[in-house]
PDB file of C-alpha atoms in Angstrom:
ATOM      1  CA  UNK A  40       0.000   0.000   0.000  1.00  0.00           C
ATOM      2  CA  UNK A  41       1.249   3.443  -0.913  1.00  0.00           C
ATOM      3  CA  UNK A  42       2.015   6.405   1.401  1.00  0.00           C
ATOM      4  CA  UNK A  43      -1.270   8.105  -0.661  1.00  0.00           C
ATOM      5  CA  UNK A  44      -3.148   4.952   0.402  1.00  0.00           C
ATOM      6  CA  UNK A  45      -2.209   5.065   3.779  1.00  0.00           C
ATOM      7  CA  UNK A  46      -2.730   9.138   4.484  1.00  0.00           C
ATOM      8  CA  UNK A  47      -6.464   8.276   3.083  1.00  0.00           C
ATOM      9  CA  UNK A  48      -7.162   5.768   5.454  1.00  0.00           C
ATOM     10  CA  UNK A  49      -5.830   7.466   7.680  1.00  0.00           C
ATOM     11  CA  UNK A  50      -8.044  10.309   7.215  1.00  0.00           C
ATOM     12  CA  UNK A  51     -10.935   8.191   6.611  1.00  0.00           C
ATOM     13  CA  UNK A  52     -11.028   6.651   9.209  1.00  0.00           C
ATOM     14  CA  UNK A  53     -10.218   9.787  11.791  1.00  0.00           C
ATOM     15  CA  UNK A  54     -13.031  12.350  10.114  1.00  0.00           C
ATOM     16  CA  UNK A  55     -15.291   9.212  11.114  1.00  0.00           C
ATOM     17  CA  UNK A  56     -14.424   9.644  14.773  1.00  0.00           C
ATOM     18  CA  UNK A  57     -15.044  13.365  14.542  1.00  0.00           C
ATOM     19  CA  UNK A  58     -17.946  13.132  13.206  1.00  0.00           C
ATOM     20  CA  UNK A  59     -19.477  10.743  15.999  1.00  0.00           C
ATOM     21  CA  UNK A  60     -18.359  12.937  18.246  1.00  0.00           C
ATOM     22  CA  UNK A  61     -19.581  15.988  16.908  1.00  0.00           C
ATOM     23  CA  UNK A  62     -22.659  13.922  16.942  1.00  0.00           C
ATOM     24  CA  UNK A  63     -22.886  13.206  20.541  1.00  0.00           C
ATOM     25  CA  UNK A  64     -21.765  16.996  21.736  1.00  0.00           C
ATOM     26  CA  UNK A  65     -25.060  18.076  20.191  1.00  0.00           C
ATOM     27  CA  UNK A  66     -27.149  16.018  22.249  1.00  0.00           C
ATOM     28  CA  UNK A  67     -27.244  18.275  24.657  1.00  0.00           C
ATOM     29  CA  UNK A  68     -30.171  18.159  27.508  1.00  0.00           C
ATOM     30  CA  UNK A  69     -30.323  21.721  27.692  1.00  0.00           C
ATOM     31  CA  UNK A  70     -31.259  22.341  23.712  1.00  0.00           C
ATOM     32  CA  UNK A  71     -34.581  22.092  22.763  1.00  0.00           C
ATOM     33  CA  UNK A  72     -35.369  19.228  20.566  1.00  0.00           C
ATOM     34  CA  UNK A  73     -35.810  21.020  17.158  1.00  0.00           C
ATOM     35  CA  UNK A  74     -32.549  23.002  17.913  1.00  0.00           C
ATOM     36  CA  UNK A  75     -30.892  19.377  18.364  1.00  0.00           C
ATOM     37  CA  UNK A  76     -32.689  18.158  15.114  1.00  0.00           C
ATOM     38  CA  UNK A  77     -31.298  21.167  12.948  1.00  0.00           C
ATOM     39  CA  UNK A  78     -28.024  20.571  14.260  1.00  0.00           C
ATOM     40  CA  UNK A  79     -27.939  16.638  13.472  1.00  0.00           C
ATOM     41  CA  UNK A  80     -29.414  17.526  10.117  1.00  0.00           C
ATOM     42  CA  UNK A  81     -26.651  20.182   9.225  1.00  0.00           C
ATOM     43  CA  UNK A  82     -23.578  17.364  10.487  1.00  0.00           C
ATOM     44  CA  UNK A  83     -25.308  14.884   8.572  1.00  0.00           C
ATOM     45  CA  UNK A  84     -25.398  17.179   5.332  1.00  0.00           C
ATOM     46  CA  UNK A  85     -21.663  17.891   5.885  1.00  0.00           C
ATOM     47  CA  UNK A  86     -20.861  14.117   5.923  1.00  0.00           C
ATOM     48  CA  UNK A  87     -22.835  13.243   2.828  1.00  0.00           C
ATOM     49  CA  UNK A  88     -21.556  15.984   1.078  1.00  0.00           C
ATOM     50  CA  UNK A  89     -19.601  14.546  -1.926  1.00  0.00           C
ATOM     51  CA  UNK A  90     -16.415  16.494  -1.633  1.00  0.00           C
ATOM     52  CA  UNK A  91     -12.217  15.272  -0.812  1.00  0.00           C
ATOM     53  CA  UNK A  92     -11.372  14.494   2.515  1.00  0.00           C
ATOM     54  CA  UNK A  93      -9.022  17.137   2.862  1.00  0.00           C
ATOM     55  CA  UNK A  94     -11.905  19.771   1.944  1.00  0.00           C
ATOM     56  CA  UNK A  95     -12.804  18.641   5.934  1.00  0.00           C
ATOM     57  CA  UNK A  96     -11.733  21.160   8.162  1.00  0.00           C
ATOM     58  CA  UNK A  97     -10.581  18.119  10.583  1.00  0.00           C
ATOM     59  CA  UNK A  98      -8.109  17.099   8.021  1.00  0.00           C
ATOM     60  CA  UNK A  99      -6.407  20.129   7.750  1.00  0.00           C
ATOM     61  CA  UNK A 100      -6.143  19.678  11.486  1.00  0.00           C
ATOM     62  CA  UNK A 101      -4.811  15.883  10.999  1.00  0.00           C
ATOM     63  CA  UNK A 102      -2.209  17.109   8.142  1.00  0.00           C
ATOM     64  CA  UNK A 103      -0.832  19.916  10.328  1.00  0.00           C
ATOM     65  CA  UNK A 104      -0.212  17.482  12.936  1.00  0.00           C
ATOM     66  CA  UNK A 105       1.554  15.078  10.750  1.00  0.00           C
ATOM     67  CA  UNK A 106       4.096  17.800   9.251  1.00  0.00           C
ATOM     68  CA  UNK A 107       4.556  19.180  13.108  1.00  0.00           C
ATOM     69  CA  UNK A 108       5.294  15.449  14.103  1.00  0.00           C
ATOM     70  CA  UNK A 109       2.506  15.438  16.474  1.00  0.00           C
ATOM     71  CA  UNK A 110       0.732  12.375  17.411  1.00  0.00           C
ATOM     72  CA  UNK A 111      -3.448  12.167  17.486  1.00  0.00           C
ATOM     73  CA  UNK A 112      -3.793  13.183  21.409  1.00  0.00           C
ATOM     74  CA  UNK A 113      -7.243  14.158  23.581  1.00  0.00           C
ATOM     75  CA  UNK A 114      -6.304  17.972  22.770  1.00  0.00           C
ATOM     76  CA  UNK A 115      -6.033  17.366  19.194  1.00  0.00           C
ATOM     77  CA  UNK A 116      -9.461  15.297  18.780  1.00  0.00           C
ATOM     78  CA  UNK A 117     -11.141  18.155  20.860  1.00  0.00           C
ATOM     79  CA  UNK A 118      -9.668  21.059  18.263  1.00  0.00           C
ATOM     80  CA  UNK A 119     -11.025  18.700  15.247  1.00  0.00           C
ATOM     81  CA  UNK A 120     -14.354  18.779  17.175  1.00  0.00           C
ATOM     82  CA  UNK A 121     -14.555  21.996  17.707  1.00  0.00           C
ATOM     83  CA  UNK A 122     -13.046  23.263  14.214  1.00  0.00           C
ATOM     84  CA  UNK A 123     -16.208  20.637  12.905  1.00  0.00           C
ATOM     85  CA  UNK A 124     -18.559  22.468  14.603  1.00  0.00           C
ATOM     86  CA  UNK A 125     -17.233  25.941  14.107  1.00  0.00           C
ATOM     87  CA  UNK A 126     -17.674  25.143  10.668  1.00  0.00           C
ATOM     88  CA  UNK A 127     -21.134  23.946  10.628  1.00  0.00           C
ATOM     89  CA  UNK A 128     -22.041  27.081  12.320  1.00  0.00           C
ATOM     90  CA  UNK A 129     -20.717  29.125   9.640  1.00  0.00           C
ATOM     91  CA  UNK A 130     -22.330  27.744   6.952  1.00  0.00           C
ATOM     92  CA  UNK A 131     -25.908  27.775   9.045  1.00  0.00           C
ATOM     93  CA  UNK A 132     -25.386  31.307   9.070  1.00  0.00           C
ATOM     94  CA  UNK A 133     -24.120  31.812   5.980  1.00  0.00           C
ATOM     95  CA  UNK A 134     -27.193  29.643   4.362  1.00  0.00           C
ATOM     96  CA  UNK A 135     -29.175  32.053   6.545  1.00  0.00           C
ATOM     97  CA  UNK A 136     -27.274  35.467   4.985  1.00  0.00           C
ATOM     98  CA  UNK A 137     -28.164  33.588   1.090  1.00  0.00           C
ATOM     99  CA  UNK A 138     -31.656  32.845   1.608  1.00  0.00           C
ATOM    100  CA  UNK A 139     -30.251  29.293   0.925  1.00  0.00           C
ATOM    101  CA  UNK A 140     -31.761  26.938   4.081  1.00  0.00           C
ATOM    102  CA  UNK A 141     -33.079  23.621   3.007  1.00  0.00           C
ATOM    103  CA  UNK A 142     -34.837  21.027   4.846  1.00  0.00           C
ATOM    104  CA  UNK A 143     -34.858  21.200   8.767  1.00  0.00           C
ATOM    105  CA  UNK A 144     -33.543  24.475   8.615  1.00  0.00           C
ATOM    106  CA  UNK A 145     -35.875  25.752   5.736  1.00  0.00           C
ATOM    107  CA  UNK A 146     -38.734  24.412   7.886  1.00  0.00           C
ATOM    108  CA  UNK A 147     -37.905  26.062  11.420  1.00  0.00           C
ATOM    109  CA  UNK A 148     -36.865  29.463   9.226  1.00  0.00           C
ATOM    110  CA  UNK A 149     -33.875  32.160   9.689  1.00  0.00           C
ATOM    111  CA  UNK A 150     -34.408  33.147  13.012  1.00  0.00           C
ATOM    112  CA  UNK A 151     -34.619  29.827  14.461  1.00  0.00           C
ATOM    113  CA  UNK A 152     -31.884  28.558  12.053  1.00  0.00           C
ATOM    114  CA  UNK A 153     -29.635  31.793  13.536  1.00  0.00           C
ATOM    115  CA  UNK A 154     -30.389  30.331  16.989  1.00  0.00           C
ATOM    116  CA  UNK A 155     -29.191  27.032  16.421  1.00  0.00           C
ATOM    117  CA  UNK A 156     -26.415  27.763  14.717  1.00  0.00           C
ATOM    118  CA  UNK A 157     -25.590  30.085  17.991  1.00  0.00           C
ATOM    119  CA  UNK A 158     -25.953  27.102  19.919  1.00  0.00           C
ATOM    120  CA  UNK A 159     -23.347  25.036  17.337  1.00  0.00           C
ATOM    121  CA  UNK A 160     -20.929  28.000  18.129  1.00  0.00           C
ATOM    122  CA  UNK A 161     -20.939  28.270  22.096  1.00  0.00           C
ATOM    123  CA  UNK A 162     -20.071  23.872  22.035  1.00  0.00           C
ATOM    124  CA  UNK A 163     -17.623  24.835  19.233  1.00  0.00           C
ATOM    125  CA  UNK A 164     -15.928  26.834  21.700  1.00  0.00           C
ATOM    126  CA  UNK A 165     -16.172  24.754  24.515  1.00  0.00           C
ATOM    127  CA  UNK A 166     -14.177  22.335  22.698  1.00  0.00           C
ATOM    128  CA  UNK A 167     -11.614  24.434  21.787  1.00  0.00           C
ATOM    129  CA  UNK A 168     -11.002  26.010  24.928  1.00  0.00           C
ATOM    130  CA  UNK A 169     -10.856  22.125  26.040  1.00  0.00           C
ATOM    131  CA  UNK A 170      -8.162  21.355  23.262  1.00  0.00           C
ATOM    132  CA  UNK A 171      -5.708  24.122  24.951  1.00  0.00           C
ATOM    133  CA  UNK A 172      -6.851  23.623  28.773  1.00  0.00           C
ATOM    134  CA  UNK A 173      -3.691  21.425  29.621  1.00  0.00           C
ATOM    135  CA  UNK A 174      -1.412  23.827  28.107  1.00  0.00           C
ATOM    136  CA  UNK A 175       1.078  25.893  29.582  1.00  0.00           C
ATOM    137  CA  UNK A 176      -0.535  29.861  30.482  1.00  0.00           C
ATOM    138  CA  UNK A 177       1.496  31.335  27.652  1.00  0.00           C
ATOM    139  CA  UNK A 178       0.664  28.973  25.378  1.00  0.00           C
ATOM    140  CA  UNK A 179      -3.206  29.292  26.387  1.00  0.00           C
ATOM    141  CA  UNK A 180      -2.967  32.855  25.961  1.00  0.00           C
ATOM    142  CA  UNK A 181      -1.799  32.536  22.709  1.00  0.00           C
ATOM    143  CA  UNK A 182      -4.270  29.987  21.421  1.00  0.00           C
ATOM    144  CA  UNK A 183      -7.568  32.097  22.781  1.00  0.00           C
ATOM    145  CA  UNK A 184      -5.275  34.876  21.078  1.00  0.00           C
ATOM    146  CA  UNK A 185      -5.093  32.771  17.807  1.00  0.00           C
ATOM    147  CA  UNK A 186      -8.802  32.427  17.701  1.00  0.00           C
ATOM    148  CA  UNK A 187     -10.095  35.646  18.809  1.00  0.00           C
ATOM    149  CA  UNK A 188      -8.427  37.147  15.452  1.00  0.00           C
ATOM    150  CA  UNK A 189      -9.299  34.972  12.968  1.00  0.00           C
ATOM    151  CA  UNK A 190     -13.094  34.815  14.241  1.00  0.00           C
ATOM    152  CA  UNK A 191     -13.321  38.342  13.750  1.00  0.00           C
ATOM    153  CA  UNK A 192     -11.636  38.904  10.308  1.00  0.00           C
ATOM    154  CA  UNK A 193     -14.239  36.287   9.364  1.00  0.00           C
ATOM    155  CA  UNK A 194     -17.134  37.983  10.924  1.00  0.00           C
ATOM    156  CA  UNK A 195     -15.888  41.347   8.971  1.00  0.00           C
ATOM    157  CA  UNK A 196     -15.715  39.101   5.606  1.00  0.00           C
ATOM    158  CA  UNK A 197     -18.803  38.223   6.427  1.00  0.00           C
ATOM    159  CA  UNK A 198     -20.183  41.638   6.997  1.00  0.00           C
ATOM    160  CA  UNK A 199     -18.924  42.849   4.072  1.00  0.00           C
ATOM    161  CA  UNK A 200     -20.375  40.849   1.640  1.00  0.00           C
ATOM    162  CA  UNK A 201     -23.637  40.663   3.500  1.00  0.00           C
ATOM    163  CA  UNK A 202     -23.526  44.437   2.991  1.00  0.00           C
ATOM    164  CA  UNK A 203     -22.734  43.939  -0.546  1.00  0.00           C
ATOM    165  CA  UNK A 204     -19.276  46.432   0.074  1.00  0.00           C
ATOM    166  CA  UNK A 205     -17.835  45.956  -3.488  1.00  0.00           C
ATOM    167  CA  UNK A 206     -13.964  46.013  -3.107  1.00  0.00           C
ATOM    168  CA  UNK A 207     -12.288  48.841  -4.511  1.00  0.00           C
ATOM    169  CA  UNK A 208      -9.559  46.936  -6.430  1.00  0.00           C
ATOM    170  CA  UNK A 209      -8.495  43.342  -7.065  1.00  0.00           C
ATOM    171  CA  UNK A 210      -6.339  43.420  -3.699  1.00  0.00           C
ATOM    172  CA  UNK A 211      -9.246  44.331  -1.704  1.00  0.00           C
ATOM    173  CA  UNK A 212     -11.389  41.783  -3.265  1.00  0.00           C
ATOM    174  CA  UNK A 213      -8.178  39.030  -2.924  1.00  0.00           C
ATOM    175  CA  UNK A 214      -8.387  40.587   1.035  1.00  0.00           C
ATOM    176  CA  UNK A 215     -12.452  39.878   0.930  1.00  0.00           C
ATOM    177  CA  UNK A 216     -12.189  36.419   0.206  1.00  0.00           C
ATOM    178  CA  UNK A 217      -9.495  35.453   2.152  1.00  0.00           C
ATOM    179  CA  UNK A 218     -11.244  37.338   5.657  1.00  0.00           C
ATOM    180  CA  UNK A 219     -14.300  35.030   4.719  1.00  0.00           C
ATOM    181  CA  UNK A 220     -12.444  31.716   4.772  1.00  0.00           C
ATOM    182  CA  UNK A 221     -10.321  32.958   8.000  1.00  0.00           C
ATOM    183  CA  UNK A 222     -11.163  29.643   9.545  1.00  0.00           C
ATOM    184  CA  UNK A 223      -9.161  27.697   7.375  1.00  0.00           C
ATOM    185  CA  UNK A 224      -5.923  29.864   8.637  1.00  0.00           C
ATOM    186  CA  UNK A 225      -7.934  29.717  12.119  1.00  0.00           C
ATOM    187  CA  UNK A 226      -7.120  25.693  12.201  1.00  0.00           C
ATOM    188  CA  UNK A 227      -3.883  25.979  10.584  1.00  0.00           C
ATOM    189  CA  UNK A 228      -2.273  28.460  13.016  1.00  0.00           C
ATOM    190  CA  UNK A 229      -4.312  27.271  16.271  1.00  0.00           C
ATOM    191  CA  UNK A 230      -2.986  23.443  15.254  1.00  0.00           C
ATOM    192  CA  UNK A 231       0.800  24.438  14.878  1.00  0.00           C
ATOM    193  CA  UNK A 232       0.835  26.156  18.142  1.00  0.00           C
ATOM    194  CA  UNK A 233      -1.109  23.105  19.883  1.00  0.00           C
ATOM    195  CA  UNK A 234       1.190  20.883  18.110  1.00  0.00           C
ATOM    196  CA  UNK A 235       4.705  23.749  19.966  1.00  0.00           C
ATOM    197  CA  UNK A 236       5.184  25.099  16.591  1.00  0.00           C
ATOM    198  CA  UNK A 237       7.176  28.633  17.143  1.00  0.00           C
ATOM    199  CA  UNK A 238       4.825  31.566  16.445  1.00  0.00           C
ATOM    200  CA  UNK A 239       6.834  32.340  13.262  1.00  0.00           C
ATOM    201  CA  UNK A 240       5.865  28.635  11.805  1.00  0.00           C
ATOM    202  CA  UNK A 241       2.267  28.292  13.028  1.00  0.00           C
ATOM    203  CA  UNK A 242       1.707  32.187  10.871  1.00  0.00           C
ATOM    204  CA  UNK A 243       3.678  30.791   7.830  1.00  0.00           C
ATOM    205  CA  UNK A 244       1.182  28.043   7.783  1.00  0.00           C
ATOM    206  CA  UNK A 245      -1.400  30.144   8.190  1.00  0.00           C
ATOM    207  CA  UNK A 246      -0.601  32.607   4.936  1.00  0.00           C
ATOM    208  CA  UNK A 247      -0.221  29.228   3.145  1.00  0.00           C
ATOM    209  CA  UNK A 248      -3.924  28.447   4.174  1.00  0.00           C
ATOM    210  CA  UNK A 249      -4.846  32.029   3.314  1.00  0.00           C
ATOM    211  CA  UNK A 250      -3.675  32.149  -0.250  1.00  0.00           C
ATOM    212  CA  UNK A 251      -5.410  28.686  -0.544  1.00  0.00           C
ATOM    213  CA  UNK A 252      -8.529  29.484   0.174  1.00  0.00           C
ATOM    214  CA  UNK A 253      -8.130  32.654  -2.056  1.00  0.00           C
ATOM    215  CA  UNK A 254      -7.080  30.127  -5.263  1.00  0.00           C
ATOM    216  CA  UNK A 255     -10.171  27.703  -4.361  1.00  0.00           C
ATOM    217  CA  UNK A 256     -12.745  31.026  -4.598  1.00  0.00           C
ATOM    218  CA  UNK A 257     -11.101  32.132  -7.370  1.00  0.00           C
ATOM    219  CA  UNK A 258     -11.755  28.664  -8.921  1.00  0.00           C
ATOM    220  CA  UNK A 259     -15.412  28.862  -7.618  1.00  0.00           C
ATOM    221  CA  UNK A 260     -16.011  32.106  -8.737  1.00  0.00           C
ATOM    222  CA  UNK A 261     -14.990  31.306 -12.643  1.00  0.00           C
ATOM    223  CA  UNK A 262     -16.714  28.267 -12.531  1.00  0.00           C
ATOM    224  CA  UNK A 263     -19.889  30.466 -12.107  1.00  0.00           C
ATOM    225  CA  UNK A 264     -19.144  32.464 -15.059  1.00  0.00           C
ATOM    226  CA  UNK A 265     -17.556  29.376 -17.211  1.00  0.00           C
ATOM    227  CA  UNK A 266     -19.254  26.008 -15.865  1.00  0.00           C
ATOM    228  CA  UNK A 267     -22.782  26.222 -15.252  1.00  0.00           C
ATOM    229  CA  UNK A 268     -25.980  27.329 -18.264  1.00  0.00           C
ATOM    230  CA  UNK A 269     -26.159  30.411 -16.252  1.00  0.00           C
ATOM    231  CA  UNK A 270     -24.375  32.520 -13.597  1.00  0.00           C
ATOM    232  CA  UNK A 271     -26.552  33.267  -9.870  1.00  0.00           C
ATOM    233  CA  UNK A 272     -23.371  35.308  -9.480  1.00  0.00           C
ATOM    234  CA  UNK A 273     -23.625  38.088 -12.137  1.00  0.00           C
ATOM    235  CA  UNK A 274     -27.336  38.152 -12.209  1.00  0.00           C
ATOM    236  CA  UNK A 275     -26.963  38.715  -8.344  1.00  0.00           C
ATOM    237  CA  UNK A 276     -24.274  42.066  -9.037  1.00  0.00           C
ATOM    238  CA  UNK A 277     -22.128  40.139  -6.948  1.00  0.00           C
ATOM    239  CA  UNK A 278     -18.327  41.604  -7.016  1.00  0.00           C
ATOM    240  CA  UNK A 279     -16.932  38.243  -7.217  1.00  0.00           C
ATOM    241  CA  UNK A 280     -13.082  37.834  -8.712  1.00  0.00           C
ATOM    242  CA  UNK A 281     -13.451  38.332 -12.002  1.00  0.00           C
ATOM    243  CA  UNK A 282     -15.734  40.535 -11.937  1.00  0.00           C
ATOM    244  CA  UNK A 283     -13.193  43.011  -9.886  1.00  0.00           C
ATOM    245  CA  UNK A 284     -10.444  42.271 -12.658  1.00  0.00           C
ATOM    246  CA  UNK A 285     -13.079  43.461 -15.067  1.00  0.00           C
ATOM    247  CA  UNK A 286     -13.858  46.685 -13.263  1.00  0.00           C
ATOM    248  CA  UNK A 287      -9.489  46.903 -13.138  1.00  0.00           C
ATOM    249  CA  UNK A 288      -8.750  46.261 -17.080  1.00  0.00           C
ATOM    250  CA  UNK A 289     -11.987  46.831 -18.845  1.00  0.00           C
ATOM    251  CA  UNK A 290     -12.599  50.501 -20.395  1.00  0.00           C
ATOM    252  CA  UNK A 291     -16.087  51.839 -20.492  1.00  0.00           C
ATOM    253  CA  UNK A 292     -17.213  50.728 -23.606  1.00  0.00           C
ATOM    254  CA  UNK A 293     -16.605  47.062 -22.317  1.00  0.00           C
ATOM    255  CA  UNK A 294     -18.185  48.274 -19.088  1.00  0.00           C
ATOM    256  CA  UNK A 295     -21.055  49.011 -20.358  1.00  0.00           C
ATOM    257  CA  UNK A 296     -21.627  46.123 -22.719  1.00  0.00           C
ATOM    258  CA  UNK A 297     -21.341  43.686 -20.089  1.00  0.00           C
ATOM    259  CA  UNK A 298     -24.238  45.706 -18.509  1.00  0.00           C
ATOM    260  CA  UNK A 299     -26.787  45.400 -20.880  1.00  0.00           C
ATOM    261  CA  UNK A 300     -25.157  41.340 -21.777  1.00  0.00           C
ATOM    262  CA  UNK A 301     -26.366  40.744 -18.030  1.00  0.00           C
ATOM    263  CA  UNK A 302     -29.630  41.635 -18.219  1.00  0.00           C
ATOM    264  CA  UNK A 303     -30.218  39.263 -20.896  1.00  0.00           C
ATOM    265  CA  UNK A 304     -28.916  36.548 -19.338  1.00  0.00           C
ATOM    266  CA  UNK A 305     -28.539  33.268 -19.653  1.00  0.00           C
ATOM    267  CA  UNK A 306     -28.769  33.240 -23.444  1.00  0.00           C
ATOM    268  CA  UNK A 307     -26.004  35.823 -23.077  1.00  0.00           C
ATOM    269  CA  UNK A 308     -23.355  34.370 -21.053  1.00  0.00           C
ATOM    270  CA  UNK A 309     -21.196  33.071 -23.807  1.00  0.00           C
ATOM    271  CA  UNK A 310     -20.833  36.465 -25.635  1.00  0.00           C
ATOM    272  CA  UNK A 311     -20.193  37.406 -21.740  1.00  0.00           C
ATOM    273  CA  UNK A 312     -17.436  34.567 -21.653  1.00  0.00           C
ATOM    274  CA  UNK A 313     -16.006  36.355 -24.564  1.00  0.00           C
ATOM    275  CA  UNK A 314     -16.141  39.829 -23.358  1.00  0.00           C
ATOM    276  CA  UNK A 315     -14.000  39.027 -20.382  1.00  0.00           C
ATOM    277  CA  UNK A 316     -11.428  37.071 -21.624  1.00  0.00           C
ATOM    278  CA  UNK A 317     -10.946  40.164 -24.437  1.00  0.00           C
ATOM    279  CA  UNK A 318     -10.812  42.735 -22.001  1.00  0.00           C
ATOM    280  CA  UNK A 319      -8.263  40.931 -20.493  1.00  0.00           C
ATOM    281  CA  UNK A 320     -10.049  40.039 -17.070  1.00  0.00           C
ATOM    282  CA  UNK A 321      -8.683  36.645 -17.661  1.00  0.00           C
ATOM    283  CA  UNK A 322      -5.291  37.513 -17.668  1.00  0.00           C
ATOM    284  CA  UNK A 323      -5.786  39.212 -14.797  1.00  0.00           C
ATOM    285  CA  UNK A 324      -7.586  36.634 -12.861  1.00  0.00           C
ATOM    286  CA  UNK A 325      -5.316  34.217 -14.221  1.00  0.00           C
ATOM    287  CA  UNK A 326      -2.108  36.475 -12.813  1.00  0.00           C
ATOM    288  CA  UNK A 327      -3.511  36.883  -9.317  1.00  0.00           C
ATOM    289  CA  UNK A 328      -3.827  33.069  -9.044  1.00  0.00           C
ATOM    290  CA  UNK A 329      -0.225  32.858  -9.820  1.00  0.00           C
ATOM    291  CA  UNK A 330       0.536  35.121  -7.298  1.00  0.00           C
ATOM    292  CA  UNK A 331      -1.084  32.880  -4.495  1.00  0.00           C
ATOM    293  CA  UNK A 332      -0.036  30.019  -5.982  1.00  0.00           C
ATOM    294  CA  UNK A 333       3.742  31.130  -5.387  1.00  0.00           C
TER     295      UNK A 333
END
């Protein structure tokens, strides 16, 4: 069996165990029945969902832990719980933000939905305070530290584009999407240290994460445009990636042909397809994910 073989298994078999725990920190005897229901409903989504293992945010935790040498302990297993859960509670709210909820969720409604996902939040914590409570004081401090700051950069991504704040440039758009996906960085960062990674290390895995997460949305973002019959994104005026290169190379001619192209969407989006790639958006795009690729 190969080294490839044996890192799958390895995850396999490890986001199983997170995932049955996750599952027994939300039964809770304090939560209210449809609150637990919700809850089960958005972990068993997550699981289902056919993506990589190492799109979990546990494995990110697992491969961290394997470069830093560090072996699977009780603090470790409480950070992947909690980093699970953190996650979940995210996307609730994020589903909320994008009118997106389905099933449980879409039946209880936003406000309810908010609440539970408040709920998913306060035991993510509690786990990760949990992961760092044998730790030395300094290295507590730095954890809680660790956390507080990428929570909030992801709460002000978050803000942002629930505002619909359209970036000013392609750097404040690259800035955007990388304060959204903070969590990613979050694990990364909080990991090394748990793991006695130096503070230099634990950030340098950290920006790796970052530019990442900014390649992945990039990715995701062109797919809208390039991938699917029609694009939620441009008939939404979203100020997704590509968009912002646009804005950056495009003069106002170009400007204002992909205005009136959009409102005559879908049948429009290939002449749209076109219009960016001779404008020279897509070298742009295409540039920028060099630069986070390096």
């Amino acid at each position: 069996m190969t080294a490839t073989h044996d890192l799958r298994d390895e995850l396999s078999a490890f986001l199983g165990e997170v995932h049955a725990a996750c599952a027994a920190r939300l039964r809770q005897p304090a939560l209210d029945a449809e609150v637990v229901a919700v809850l089960a409903a958005a972990l068993s989504a997550h699981r289902e969902r056919a993506v990589g293992l190492v799109a979990h945010p546990a494995a990110l935790l697992l491969l961290v832990a394997r470069a830093e040498g560090r072996a699977l302990d009780e603090a470790l297993r409480e950070a992947a719980v909690g980093f699970t859960l953190e996650f979940l509670a995210l996307c609730m709210f994020d589903d909320v933000a994008d009118d997106e909820l389905v099933g449980v969720a879409a039946a209880l409604g936003p406000a309810a939905t908010n609440n539970a996902a408040l709920a998913l939040y306060t035991l993510a914590l509690d786990a990760l305070s949990a992961a760092g409570h044998g730790a030395a004081p300094g290295l507590r401090a730095a954890l809680r530290a660790c956390m507080c700051e990428h929570l909030l950069r992801a709460v002000t991504g978050q803000h942002r584009d629930i505002r619909r704040r359209d970036p000013a440039g392609v750097d404040e758009a690259a800035a955007q999407v990388i304060a959204k996906t903070s969590l990613i960085a979050e694990i990364a960062e909080f990991t090394a240290l748990l793991c006695g990674a130096p503070p230099e290390r634990a950030r340098a895995l950290a920006a790796a994460t970052r530019h990442s997460c900014l390649m992945r949305q990039i990715v995701n973002d062109m797919r809208d445009i390039y991938g699917k019959p029609d694009s939620g994104d441009l008939r939404d005026g979203r100020a997704t990636v590509p968009i912002v290169c646009f804005r950056a190379v495009a003069d106002a001619a170009d400007q204002a042909r992909l205005t009136a192209l959009t409102a005559e969407l879908p049948a429009t989006l290939p002449e749209i397809d076109a219009l960016l790639v001779r404008s020279g958006a897509g070298a742009a795009v295409a540039g920028l994910m060099e630069r986070a690729r390096l």
